mmCIF file of C-alpha atoms in Angstrom:
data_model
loop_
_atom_site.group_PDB
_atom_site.id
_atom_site.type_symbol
_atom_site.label_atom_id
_atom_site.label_comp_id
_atom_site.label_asym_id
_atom_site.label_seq_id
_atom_site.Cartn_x
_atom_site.Cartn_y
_atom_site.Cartn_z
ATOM 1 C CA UNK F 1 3.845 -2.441 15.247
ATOM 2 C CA UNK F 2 1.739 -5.183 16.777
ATOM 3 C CA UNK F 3 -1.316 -2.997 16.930
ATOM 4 C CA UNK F 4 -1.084 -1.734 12.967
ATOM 5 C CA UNK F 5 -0.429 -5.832 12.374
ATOM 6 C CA UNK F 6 -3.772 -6.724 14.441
ATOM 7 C CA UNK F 7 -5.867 -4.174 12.535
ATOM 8 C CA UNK F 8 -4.380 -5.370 9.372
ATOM 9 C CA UNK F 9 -2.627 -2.121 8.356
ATOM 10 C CA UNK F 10 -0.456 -2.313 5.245
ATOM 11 C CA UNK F 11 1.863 -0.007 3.365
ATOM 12 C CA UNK F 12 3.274 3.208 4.690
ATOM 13 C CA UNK F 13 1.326 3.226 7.415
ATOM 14 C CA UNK F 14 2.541 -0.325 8.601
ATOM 15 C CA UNK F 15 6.184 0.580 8.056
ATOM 16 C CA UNK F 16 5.977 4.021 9.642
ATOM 17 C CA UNK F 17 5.203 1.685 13.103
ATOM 18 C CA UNK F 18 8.403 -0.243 12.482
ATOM 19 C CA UNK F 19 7.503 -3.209 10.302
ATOM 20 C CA UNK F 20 9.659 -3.673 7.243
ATOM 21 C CA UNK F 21 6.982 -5.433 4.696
ATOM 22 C CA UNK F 22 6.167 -4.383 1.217
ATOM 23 C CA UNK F 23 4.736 -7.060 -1.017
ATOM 24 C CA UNK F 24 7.228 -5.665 -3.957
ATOM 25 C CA UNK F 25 10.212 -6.954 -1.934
ATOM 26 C CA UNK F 26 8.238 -9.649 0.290
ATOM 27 C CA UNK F 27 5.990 -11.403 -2.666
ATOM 28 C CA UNK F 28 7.547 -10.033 -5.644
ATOM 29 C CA UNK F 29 5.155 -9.602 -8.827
ATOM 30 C CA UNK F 30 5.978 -8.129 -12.419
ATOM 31 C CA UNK F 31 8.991 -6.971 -12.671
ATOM 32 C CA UNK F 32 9.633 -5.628 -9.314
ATOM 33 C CA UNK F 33 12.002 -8.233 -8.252
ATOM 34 C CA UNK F 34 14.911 -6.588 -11.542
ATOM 35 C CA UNK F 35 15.124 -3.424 -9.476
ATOM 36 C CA UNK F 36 17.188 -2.528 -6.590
ATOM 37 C CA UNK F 37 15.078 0.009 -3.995
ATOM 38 C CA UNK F 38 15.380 0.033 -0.018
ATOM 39 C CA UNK F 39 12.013 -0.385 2.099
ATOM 40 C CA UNK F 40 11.891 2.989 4.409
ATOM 41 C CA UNK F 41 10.472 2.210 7.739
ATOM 42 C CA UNK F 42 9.751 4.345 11.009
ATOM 43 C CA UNK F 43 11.984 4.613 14.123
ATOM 44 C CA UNK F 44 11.763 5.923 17.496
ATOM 45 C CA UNK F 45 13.831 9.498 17.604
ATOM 46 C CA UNK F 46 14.118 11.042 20.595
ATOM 47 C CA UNK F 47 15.920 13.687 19.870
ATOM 48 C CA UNK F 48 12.861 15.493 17.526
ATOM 49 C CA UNK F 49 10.210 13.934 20.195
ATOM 50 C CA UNK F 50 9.751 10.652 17.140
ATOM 51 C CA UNK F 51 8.281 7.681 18.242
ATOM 52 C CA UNK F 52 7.734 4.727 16.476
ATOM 53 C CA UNK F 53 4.397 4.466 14.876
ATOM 54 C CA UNK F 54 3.093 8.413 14.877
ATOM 55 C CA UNK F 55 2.235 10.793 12.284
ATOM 56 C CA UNK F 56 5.823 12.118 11.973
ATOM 57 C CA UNK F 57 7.296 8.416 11.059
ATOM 58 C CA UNK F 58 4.207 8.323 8.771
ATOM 59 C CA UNK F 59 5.290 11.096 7.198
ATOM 60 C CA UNK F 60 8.986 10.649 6.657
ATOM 61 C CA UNK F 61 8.560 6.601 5.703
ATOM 62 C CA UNK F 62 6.098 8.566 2.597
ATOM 63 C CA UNK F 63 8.863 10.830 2.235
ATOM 64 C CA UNK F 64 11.498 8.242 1.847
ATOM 65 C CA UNK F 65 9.391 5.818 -0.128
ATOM 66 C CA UNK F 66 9.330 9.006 -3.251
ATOM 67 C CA UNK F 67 13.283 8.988 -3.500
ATOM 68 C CA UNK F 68 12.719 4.820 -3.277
ATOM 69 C CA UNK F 69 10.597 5.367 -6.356
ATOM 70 C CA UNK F 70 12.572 7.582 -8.342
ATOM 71 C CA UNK F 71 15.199 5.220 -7.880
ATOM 72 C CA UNK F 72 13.127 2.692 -9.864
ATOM 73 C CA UNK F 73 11.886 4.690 -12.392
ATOM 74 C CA UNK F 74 16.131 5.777 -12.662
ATOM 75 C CA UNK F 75 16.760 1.910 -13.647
ATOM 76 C CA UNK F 76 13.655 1.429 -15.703
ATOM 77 C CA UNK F 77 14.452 4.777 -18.072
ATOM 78 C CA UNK F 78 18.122 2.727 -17.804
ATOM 79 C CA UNK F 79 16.956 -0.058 -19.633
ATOM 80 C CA UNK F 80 16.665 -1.311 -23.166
ATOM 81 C CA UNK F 81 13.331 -0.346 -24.494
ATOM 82 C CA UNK F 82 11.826 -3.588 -26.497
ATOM 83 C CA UNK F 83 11.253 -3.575 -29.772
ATOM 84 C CA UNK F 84 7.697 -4.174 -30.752
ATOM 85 C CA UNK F 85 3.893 -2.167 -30.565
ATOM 86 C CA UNK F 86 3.730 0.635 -27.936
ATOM 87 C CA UNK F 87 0.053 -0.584 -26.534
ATOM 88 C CA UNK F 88 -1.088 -3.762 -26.200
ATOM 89 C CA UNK F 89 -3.641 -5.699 -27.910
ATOM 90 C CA UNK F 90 -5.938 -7.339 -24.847
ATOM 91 C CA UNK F 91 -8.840 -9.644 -25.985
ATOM 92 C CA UNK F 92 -11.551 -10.570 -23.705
ATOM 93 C CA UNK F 93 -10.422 -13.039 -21.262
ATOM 94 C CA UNK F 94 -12.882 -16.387 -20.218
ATOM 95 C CA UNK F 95 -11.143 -16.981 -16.983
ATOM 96 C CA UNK F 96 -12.058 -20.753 -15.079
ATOM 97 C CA UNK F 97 -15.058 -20.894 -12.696
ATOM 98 C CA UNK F 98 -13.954 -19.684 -9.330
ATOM 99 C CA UNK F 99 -12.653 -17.646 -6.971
ATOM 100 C CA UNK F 100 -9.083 -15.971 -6.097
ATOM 101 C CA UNK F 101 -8.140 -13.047 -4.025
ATOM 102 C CA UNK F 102 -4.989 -10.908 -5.089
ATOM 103 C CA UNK F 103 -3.251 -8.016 -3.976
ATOM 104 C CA UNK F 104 -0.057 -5.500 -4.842
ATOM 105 C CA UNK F 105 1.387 -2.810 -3.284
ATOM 106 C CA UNK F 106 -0.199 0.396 -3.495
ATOM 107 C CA UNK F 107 0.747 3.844 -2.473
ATOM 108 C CA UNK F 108 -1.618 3.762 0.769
ATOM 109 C CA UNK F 109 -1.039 -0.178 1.359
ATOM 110 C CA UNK F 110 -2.150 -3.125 -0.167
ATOM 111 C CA UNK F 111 -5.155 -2.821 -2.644
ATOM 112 C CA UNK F 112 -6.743 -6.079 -2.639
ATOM 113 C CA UNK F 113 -9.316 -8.068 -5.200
ATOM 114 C CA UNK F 114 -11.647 -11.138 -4.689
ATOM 115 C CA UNK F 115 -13.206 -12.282 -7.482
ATOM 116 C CA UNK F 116 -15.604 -14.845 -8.011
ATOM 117 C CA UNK F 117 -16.068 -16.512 -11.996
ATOM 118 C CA UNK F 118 -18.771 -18.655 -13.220
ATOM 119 C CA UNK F 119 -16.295 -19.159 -16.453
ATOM 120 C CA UNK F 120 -18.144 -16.463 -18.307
ATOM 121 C CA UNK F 121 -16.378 -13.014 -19.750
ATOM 122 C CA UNK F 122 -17.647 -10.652 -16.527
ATOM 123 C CA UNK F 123 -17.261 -11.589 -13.117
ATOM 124 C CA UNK F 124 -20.073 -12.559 -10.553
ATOM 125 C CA UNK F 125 -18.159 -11.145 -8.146
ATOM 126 C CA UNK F 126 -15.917 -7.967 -7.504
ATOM 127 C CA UNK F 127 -14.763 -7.085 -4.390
ATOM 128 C CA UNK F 128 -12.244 -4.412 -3.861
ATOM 129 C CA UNK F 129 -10.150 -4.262 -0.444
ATOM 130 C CA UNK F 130 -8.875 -0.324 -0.018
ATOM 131 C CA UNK F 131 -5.921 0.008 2.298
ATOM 132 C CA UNK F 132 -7.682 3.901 3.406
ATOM 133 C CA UNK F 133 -10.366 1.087 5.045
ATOM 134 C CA UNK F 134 -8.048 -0.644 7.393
ATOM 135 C CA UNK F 135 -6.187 2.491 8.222
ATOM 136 C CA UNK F 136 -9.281 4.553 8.739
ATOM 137 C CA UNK F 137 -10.479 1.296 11.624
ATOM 138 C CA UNK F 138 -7.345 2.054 13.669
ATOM 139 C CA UNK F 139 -8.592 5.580 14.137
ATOM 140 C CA UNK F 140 -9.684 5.405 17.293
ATOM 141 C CA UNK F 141 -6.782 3.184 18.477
ATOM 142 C CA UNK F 142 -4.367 6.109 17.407
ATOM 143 C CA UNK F 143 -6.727 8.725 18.946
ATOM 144 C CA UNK F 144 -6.294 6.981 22.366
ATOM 145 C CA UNK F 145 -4.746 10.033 24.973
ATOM 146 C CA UNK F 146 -4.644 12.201 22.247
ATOM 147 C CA UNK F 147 -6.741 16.080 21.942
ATOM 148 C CA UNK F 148 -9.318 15.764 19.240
ATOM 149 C CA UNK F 149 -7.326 18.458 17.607
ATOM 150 C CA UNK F 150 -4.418 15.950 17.017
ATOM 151 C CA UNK F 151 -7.193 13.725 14.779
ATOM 152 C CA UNK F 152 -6.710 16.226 11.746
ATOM 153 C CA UNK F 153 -3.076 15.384 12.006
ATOM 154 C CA UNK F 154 -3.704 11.634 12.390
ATOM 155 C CA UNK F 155 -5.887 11.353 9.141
ATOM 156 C CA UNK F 156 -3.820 13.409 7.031
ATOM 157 C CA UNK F 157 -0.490 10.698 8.262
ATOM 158 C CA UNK F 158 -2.481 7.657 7.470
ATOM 159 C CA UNK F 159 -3.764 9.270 4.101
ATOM 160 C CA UNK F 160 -7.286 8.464 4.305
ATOM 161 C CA UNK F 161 -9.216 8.823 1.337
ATOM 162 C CA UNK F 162 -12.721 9.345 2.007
ATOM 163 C CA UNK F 163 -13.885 7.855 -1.344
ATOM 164 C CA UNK F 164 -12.565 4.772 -1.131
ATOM 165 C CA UNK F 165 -13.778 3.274 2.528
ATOM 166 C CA UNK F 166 -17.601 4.080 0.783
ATOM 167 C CA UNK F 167 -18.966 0.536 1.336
#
């Protein structure tokens, strides 16, 4: 847990090592905070050789997090579907001069945004922050006593996707 916290590891990958922290339950945003879902996390089975924080907790927290969201998508189809248009008319926004940085919970972790603004219609600035980034740096940290033929198994638990640690 304290090693996926010091490389900055987020989502599934985070709670397959034991930590229970999803920004849906932790920092609430929308309309996440109307439903009632569990946060799966990893734990240390001896029994089937488990232990906290390897690709089989991986695994089964991504597992468990599926039934966790068809349990929201259960209460949203449950609800009373507003009257009104069925898309949403968005005009061009002229946001302040300045910065912010935002994330939300993604299905690999926490996708992240910094933008900068000069007050104008298109930002000056857009940085994105993938979660397959920070998982991909811990690589070698959960490669450490391992054979190299265990590192196919260790990218496809932290569900790297090549594309998106491009810099």
């Amino acid at each position: 847990e304290d090693m996926a916290i010091n490389y900055g590891i987020t989502g599934p990958n985070l709670r397959g090592a034991g930590k229970k922290w999803d920004l849906r339950k932790d920092e609430p945003y929308s309309i996440y905070d109307q439903f009632d879902f569990d946060i799966p996390v990893g734990h240390d089975i001896p029994r089937i050789g488990a232990v906290l924080g390897d690709c089989w907790n991986r695994y089964k927290v991504r597992m468990d997090e599926m039934k966790e969201s068809v349990k929201i998508i259960r209460q949203i189809l449950n609800q009373e579907i507003p009257e009104g248009p069925i898309m949403a008319q968005y005009k061009a926004i002229r946001p302040p001069a300045g910065e912010i940085f935002d994330r939300s919970e993604a299905p690999r972790g926490e996708l992240g945004f910094y933008i900068i603004s000069d007050g104008s219609v298109k930002p000056v600035r857009l940085k994105a922050k993938s979660p397959c980034f920070t998982a991909l740096s811990a690589l070698q940290e959960l490669s450490k006593g391992l054979m190299v033929a265990d590192i196919i198994a260790i990218i496809g638990s932290i569900d790297i996707v090549m594309g998106e640690i491009d810099r």
